[in-house]
Coordinates of C-alpha atoms in Angstrom, one line a residue:
Chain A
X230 CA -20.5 62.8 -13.5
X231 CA -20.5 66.9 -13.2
X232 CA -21.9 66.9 -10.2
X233 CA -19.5 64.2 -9.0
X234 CA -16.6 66.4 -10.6
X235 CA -17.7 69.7 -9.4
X236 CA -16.7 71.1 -6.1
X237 CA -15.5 68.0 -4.7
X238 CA -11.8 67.9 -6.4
X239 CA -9.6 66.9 -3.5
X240 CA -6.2 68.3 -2.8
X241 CA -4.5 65.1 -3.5
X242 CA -6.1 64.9 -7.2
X243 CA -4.7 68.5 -8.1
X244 CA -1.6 67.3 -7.5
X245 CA -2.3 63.9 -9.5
X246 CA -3.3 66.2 -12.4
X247 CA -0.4 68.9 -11.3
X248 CA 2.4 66.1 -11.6
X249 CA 0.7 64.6 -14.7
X250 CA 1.2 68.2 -16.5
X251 CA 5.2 67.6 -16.2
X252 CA 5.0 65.0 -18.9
X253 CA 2.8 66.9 -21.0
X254 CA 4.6 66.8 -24.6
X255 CA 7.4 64.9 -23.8
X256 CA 7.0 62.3 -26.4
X257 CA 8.6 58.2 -26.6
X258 CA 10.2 58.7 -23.0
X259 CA 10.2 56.9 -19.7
X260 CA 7.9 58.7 -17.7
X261 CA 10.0 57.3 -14.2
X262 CA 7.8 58.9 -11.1
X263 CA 8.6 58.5 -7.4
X264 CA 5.7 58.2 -4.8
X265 CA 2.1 57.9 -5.0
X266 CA 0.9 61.1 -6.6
X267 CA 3.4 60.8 -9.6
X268 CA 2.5 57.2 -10.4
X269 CA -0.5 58.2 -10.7
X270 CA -0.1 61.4 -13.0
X271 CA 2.6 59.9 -15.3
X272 CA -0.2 57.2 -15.4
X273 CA -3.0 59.3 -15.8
X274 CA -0.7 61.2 -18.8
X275 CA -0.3 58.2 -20.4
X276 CA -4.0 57.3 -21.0
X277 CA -4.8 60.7 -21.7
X278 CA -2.4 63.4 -23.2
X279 CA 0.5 61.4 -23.5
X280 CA 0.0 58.2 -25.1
X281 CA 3.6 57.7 -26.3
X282 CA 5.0 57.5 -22.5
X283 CA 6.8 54.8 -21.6
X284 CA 6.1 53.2 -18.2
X285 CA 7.4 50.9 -15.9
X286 CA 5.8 48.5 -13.5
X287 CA 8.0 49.7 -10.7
X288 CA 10.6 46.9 -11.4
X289 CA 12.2 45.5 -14.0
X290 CA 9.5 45.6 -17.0
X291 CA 7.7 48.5 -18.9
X292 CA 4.3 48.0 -18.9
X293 CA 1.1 49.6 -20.8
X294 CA -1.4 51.1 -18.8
X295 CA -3.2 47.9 -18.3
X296 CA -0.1 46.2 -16.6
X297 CA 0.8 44.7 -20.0
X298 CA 4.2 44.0 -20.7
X299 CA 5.9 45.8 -23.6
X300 CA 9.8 45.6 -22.8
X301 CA 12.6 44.7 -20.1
X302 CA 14.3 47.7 -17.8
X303 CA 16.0 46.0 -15.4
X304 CA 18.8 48.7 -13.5
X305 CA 21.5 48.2 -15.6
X306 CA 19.8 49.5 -18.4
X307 CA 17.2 51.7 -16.4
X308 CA 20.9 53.6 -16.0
X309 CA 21.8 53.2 -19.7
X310 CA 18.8 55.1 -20.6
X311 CA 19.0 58.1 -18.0
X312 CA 22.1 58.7 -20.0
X313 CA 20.6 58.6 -23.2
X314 CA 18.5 61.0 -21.8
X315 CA 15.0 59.9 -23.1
X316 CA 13.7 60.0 -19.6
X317 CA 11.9 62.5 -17.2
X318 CA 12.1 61.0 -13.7
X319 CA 9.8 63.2 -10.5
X320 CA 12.1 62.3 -7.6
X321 CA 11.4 63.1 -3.9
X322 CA 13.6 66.0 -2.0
X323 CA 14.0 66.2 1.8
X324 CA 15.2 69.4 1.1
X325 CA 15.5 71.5 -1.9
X326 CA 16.7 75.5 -2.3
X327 CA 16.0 78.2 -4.4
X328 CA 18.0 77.2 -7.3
X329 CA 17.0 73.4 -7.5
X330 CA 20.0 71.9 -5.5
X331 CA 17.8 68.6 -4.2
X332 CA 19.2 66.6 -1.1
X333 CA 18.5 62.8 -0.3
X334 CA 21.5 61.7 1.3
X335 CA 21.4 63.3 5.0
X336 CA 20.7 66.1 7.2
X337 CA 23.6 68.1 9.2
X338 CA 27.1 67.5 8.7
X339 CA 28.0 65.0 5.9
X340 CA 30.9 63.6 8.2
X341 CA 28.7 62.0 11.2
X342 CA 24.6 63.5 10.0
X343 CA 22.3 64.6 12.4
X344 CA 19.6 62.5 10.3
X345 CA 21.2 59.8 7.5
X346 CA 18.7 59.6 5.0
X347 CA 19.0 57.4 1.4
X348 CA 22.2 58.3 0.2
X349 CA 22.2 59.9 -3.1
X350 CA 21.0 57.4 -4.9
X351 CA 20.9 58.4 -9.0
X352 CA 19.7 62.3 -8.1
X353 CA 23.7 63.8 -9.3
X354 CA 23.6 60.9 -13.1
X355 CA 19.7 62.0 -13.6
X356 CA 20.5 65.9 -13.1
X357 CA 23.1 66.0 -15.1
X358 CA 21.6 63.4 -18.2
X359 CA 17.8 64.0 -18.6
X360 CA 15.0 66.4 -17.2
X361 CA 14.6 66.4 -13.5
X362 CA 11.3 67.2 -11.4
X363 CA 10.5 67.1 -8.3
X364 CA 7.5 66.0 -5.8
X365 CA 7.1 67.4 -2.0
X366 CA 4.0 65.9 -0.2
X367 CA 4.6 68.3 2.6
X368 CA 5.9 72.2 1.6
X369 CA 7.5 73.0 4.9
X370 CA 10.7 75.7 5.6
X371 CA 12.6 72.0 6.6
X372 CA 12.2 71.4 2.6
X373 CA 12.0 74.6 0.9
X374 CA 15.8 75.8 2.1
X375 CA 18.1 78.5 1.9
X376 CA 21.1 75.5 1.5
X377 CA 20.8 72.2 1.3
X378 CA 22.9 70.0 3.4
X379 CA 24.0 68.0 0.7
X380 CA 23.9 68.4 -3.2
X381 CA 22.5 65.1 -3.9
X382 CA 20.4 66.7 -7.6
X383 CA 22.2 69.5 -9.1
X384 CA 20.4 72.5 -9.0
X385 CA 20.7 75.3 -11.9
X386 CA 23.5 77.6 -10.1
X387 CA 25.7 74.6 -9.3
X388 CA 25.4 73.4 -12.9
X389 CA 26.2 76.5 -14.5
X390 CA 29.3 77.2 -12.2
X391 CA 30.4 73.4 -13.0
X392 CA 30.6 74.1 -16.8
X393 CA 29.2 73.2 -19.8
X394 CA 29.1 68.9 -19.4
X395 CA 27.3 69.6 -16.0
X396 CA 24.7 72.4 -18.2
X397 CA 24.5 70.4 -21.6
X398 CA 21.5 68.2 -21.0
X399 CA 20.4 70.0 -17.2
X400 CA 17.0 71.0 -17.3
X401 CA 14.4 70.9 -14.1
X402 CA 11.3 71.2 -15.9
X403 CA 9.1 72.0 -12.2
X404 CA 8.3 71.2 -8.6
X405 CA 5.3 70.1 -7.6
X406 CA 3.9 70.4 -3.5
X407 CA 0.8 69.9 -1.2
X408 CA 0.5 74.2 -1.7
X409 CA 1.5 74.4 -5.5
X410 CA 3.8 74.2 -8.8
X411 CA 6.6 75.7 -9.2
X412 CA 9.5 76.5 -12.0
X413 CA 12.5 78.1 -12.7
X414 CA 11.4 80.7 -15.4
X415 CA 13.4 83.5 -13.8
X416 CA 16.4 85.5 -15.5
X417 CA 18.6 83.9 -12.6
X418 CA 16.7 80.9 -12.7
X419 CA 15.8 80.9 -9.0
X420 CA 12.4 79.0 -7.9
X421 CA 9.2 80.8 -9.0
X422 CA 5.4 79.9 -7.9
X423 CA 4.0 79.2 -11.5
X424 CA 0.7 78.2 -9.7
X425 CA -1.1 77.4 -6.6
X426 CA -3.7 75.0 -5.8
X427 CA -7.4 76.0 -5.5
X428 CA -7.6 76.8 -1.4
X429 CA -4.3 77.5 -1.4
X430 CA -3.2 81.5 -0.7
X431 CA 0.0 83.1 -2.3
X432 CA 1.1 84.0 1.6
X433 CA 0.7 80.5 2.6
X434 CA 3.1 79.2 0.3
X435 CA 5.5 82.0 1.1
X436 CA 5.7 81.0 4.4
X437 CA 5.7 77.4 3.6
X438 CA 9.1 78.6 2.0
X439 CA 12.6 79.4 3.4
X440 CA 14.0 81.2 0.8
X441 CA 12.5 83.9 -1.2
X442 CA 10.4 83.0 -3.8
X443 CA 10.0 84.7 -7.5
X444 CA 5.9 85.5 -7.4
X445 CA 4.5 87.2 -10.2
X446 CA 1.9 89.7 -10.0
X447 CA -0.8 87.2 -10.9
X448 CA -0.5 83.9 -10.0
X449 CA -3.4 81.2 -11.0
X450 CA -4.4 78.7 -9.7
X451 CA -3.3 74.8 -10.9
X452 CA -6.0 73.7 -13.4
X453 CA -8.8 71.1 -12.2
X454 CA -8.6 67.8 -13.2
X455 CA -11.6 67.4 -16.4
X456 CA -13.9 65.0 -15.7
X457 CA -13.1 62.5 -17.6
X458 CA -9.6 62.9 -15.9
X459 CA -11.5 63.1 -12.3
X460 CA -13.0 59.9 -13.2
X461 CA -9.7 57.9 -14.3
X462 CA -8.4 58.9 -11.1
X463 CA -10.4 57.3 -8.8
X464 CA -11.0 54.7 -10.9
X465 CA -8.5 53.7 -13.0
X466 CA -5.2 54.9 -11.9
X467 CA -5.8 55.3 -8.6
X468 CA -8.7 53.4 -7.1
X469 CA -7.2 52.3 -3.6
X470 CA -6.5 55.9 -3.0
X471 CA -2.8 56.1 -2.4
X472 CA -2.9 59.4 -2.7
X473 CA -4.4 60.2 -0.4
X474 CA -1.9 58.6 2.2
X475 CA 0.9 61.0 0.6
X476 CA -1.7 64.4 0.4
X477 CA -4.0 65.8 3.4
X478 CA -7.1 67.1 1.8
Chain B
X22 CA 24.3 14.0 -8.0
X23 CA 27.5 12.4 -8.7
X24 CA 30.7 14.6 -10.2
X25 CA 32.8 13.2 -13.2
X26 CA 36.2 13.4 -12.1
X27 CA 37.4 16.0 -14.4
X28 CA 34.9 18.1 -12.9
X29 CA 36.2 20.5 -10.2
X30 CA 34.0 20.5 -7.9
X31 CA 33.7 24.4 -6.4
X32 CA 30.8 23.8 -3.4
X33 CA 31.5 24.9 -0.1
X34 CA 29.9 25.6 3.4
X35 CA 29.1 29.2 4.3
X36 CA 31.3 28.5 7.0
X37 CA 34.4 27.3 4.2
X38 CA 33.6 31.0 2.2
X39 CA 34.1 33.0 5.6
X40 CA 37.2 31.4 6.4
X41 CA 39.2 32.3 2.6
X42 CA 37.9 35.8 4.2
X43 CA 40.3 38.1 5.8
X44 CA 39.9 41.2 7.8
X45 CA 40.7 44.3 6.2
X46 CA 39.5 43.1 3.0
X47 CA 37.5 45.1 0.3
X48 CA 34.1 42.5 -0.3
X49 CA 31.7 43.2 -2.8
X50 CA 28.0 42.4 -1.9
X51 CA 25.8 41.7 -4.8
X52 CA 22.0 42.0 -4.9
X53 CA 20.6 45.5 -4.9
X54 CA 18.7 47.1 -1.6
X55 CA 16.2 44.3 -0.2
X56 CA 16.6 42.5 -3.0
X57 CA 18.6 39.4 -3.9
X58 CA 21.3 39.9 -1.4
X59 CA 23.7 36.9 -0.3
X60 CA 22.2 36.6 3.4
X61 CA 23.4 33.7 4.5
X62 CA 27.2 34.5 3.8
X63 CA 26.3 38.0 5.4
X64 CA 25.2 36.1 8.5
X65 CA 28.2 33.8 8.0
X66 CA 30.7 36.4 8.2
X67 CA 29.1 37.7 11.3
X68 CA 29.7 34.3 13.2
X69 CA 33.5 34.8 12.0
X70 CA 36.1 37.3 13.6
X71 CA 36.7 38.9 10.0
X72 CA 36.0 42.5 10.5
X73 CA 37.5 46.1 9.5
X74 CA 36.1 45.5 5.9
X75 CA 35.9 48.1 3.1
X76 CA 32.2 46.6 2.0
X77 CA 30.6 47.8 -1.6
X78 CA 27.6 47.4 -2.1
X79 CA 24.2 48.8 -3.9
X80 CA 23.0 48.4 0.2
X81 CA 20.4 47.2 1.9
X82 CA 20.1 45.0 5.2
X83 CA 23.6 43.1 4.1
X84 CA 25.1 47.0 5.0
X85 CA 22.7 47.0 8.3
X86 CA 24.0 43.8 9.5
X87 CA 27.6 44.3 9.1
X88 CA 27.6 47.8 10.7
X89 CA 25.4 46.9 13.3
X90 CA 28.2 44.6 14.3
X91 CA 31.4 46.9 13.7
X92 CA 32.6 44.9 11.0
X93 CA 32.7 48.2 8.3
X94 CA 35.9 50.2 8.1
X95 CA 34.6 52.0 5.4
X96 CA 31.5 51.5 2.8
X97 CA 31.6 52.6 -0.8
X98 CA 27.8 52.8 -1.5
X99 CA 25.1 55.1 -3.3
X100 CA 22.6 54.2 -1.3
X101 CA 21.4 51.9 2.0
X102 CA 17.3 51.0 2.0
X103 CA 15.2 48.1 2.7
X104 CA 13.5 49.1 -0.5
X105 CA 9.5 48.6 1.0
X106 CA 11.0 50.5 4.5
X107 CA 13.1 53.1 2.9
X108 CA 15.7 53.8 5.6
X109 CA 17.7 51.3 6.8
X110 CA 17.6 51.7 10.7
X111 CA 21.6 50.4 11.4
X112 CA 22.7 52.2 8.9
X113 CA 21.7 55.4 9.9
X114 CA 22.0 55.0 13.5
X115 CA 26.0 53.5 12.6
X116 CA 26.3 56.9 10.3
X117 CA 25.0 59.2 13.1
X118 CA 27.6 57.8 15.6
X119 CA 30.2 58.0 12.8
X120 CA 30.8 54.7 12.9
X121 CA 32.9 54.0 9.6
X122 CA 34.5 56.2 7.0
X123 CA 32.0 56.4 3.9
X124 CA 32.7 56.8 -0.3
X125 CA 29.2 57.9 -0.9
X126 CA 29.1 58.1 -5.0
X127 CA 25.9 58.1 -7.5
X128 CA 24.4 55.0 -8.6
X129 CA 25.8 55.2 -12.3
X130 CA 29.3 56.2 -10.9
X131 CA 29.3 53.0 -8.8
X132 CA 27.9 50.8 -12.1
X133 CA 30.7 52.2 -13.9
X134 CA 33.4 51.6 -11.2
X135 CA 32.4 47.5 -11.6
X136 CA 32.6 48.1 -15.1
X137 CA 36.2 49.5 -14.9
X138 CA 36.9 46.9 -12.1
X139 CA 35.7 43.9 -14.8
X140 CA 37.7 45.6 -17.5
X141 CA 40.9 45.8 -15.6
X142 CA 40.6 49.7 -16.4
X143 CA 41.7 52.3 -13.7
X144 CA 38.5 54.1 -14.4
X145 CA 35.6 54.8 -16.7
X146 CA 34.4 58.7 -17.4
X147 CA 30.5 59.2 -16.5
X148 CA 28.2 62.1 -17.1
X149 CA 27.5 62.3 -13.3
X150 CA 28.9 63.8 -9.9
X151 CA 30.1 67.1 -11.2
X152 CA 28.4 69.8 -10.0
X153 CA 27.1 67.8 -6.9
X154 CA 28.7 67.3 -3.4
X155 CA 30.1 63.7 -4.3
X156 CA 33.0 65.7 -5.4
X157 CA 33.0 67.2 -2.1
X158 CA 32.5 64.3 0.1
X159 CA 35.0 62.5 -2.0
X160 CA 38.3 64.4 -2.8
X161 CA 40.1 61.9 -4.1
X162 CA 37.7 61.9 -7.4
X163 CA 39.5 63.1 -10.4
X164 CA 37.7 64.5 -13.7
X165 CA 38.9 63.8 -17.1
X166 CA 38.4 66.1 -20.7
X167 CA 37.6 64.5 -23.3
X168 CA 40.4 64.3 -26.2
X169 CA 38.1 64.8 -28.7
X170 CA 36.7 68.4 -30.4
X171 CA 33.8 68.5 -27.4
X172 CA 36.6 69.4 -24.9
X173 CA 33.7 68.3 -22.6
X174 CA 34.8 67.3 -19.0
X175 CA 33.9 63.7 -17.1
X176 CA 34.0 62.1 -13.8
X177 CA 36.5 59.6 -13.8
X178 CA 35.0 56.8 -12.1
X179 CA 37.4 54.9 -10.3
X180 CA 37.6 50.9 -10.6
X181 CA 35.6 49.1 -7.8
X182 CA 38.3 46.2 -7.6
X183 CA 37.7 43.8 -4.7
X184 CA 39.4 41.0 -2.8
X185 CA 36.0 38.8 -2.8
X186 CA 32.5 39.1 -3.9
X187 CA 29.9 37.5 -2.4
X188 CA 26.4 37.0 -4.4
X189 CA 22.7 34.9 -4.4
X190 CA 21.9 33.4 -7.2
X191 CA 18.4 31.3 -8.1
X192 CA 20.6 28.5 -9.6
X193 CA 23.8 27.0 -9.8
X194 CA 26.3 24.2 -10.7
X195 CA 29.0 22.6 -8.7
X196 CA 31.5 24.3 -11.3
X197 CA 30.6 28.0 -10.8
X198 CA 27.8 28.6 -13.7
X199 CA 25.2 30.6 -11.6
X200 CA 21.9 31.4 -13.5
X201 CA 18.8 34.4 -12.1
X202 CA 15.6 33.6 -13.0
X203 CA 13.7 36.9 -11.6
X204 CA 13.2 40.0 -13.4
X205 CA 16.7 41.4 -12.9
X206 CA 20.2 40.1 -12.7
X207 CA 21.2 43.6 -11.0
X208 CA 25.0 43.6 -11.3
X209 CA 25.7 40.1 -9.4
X210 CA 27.9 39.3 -13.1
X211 CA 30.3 42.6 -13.0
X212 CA 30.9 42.1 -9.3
X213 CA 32.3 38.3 -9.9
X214 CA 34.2 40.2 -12.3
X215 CA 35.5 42.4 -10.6
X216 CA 36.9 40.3 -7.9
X217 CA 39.9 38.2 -7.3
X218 CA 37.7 35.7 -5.8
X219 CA 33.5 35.2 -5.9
X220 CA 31.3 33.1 -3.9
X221 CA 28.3 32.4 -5.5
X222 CA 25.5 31.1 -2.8
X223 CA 22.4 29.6 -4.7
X224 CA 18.8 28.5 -4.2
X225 CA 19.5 25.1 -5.7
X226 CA 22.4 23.3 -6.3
X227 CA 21.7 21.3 -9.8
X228 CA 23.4 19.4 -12.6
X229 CA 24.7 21.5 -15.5
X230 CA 22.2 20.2 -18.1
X231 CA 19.6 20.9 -15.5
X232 CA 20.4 24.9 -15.7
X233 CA 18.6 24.9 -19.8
X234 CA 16.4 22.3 -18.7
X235 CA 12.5 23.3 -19.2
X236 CA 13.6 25.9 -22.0
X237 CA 15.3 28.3 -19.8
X238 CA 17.0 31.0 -22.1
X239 CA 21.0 31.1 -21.8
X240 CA 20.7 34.5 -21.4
X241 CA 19.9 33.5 -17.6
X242 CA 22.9 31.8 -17.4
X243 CA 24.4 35.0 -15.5
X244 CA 27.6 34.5 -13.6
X245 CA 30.3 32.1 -15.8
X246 CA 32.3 29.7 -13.9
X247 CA 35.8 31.1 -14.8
X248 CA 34.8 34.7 -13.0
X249 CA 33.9 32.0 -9.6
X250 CA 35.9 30.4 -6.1
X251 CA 33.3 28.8 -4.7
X252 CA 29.7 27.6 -4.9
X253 CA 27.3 27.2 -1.8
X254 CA 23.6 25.8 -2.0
X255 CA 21.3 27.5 0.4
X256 CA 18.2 27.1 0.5
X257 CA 16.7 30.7 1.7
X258 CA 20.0 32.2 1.6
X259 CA 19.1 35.9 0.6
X260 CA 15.9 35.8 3.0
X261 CA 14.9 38.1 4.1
X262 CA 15.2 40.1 1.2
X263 CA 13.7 38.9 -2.0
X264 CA 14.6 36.2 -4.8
X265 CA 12.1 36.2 -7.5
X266 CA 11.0 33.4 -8.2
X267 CA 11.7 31.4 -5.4
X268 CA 10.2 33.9 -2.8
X269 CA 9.3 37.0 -2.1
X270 CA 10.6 39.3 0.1
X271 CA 9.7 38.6 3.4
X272 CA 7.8 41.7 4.4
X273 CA 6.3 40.9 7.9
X274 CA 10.1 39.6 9.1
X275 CA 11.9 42.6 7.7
X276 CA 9.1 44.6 9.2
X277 CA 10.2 43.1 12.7
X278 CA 14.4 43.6 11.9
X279 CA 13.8 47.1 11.2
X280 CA 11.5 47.8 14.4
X281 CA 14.4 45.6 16.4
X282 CA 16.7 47.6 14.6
X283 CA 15.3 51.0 15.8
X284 CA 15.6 49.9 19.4
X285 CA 19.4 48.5 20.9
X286 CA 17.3 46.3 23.7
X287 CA 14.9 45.2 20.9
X288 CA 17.8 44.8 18.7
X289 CA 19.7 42.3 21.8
X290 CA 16.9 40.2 22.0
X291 CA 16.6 39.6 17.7
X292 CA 20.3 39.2 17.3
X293 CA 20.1 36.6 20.1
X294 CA 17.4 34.2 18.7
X295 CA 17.8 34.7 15.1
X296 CA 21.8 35.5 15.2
X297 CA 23.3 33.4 17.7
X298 CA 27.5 33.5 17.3
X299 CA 27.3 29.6 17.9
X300 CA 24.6 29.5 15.4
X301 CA 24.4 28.5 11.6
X302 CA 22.3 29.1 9.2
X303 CA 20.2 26.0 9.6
X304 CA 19.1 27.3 12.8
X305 CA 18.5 30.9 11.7
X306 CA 15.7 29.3 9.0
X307 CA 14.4 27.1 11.9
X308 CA 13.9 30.3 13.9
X309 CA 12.5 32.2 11.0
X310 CA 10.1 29.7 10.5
X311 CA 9.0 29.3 14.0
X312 CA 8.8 33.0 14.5
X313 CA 6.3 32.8 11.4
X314 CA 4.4 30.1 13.4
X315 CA 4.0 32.4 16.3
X316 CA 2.6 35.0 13.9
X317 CA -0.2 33.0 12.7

């Protein structure tokens, strides 16, 4: 099993254990995660740290870890319960800036895009209701922007400027990439690396990044996944290695 | 299946929904993304003339369809995907040319604008929007504060009222009593509700006392016939999106729309075989399941 574990953690399973660390003492909520590597860390949180998660199976039913199901979600009240705020979604970003602002909905000019994506889906209820964190497979400049095109999730300077409704329950607990983890634990809260992955260098993720990013002196590097954890992963939560399709190692 | 006479009897054609349709109507499209979406009336309506619609809907290929053909005036949406491909390839190519004028507002907001709609209210307030560019993109949105010691300020979410709603449901009667029997009855109920007519297309036509038959809960029994015009039975009428239990989605043929929907000469030669303008939707299944023969 150590030898197994040791020196052979892939890129894609830092960020498993990376995006599993954002529901680390959350309590009786719905852990809702986007994409590959978050359904696999809300998962992997569940049977390890987290026990009290709630999880759904991607549709309309919560279900334990074993697929059992424990309750009905279906939208109507997947939207009551964002409100009610027991609930800390990972969503994707196309592109997301300094301050948080997340876009979805489309690239260029809102009135005829250069690039229609989604749509804003429930990025501007779930800023505004319960905690908010994001997942990018691929840090890039295209993600990491000055602006986004289109405040689709509300980032902390537009909350703050919209008043205390929009601040009340805003909270965007950390952003997770291919290069590291992020948060906003500055005075202005702007984007700061809270910690790369092993192999990844401080430069790199600075010029994986548009804007200028809060670094502290030291930065370390995102825990590794115990073995234990190592061995859930590939076996357990993720044994068809999705993640891998989402994460080059 | 005979009807007691006292019994109005709501069932229709496809054909007899699109023609109570006018152009320039607001229509409400039930289902949510890929999933459970009226089809066959969406593929009616593009055998009819009716165009310059205001369309809402949570969208999917129903949105795809309709813009490919320049029937959309103007969509009030939070979203358009084909759920297992997530952008819908009309859409954004009907976006990108500018197409049609576009109320893009959050999921909740749009929930809570069929809420208002069904309530007969002018608007409900909702915890979302502020802050984001919906408020941009939509100037028309109002907030309100609340009366109340929290002084806190709200999106007012304006009521999604429409002239017609169209939805798929697994069941029906010939009176209007629509039952789901998936996992979700997404919002099908509020949008009957919040129109001044509703067509409800079904998988199966049955007898009322057939709807609780086998122990099926009431609670299925979604859609009530006072909030419903007009019934249709068809058989396969949301495919090619899904409708749990009945089918699936049907991956490998939405697969193909959205290739042929990424390519106008690829696009020509689908809309011709499987969306003839002399068609109907007897022939569009025959196609489908020929095309699926071909596959083998």
């Amino acid at each position: 099993m150590n030898a197994f574990a040791t020196g052979s953690i892939t890129r894609a399973e830092h960020c498993v254990i990376a995006c599993a660390e954002a529901w680390r003492g959350d309590g009786e909520i719905l852990a809702s995660p986007m994409g590959a590597v978050p359904s696999a860390g809300a998962r992997l949180a569940r049977l390890t740290f987290a026990p009290d998660l709630l999880l759904t199976d991607g549709e309309a039913t919560l279900v334990g870890p074993d697929g059992e199901a424990e309750g009905w979600l279906p939208y109507r009240r997947h939207l009551a319960l964002v409100t009610g705020g027991r609930r800390h979604v990972m969503m994707g970003a196309s592109q997301i800036d300094r301050y948080g602002n997340q876009n979805i909905s489309c690239v260029g000019d809102w009135e005829q895009p250069s690039r229609q994506l989604l749509g804003v889906r429930g990025a501007p209820v779930n800023t505004l209701n319960n905690p908010v964190s994001y997942w990018i497979p691929r840090h890039s400049p295209r993600v990491f922007v000055e602006r986004v095109d289109m405040v689709c999730g509300v980032g902390y300077d537009r909350a703050r400027a919209a008043g205390p409704s929009a601040t009340r329950f805003h909270r965007i607990p950390r952003v997770v990439s291919d290069l590291g983890v992020f948060d906003f634990a500055t005075p202005d809260r702007s984007m700061r690396l809270a910690s790369v992955h092993p192999g990844v260098t401080v430069d790199q993720v600075r010029d994986a990044t548009g804007f200028a990013l809060t670094v502290p002196e030291t930065v370390p590097y995102t825990r590794d996944p115990s073995p234990t954890e190592l061995a859930l992963i590939r076996e357990v939560v993720d044994p068809a290695r999705t993640r891998d399709r989402e994460v080059r190692s | 299946m005979s009807t007691p006479p006292h019994v109005r009897d709501k069932t229709m054609t496809p054909e007899e929904v699109v023609d109570r349709l006018r152009s320039g109507m607001t229509i409400g499209i039930g289902g949510w993304g890929s999933r459970r979406k009226p089809m066959a009336l969406v593929r009616a309506l593009l055998r009819s003339p009716v165009t310059d619609l205001t369309v809402i809907s949570y969208g999917g290929p129903d949105v795809g369809l309709l813009a490919a053909a320049g029937r959309i005036a103007r969509l009030v949406t939070a979203f358009v995907t084909l759920d297992s491909v997530p952008l819908e390839p009309h859409y954004r190519a009907a976006r990108q040319r500018g197409a049609f004028a576009l109320t893009e507002v959050d999921e909740a907001m749009f929930m809570w604008g069929l809420h208002a709609a069904a309530n007969r209210l002018p608007f409900l307030p909702v915890r979302a929007g502020i802050g984001s560019d919906v408020m941009r993109v939509n100037p028309e949105l109002r907030t309100v504060t609340s009366p109340y010691g929290d002084g806190e300020e709200f999106v007012a979410a304006p009521a999604l009222r429409m002239d017609a709603a169209l939805v798929h449901l697994n069941r029906a009667d010939r009176r209007g009593n629509g039952q789901y029997l998936g996992p979700d009855p997404y919002f099908d109920d509020l949008f009957c509700e919040a129109a001044d007519a509703a067509y409800v297309s079904c998988e199966r036509l049955v007898e009322t006392r057939e709807l609780t038959e086998n122990s099926a809960a009431p609670q299925t029994l979604l859609v009530q016939r006072h909030s419903v015009t007009g019934v249709v039975e068809t058989p396969g009428g949301a495919h090619f999106t899904s409708c749990a239990p009945d089918h699936p989605r049907d991956e490998p043929f939405q697969k193909a729309y959205a290739a042929a929907a990424a390519d106008p000469a690829a696009w020509a030669e689908f809309a011709a075989r499987f969306l003839p303008p002399d068609g109907d939707e007897k022939g569009y299944q025959q196609a489908v399941r020929a095309w699926h023969e071909e596959q083998k």
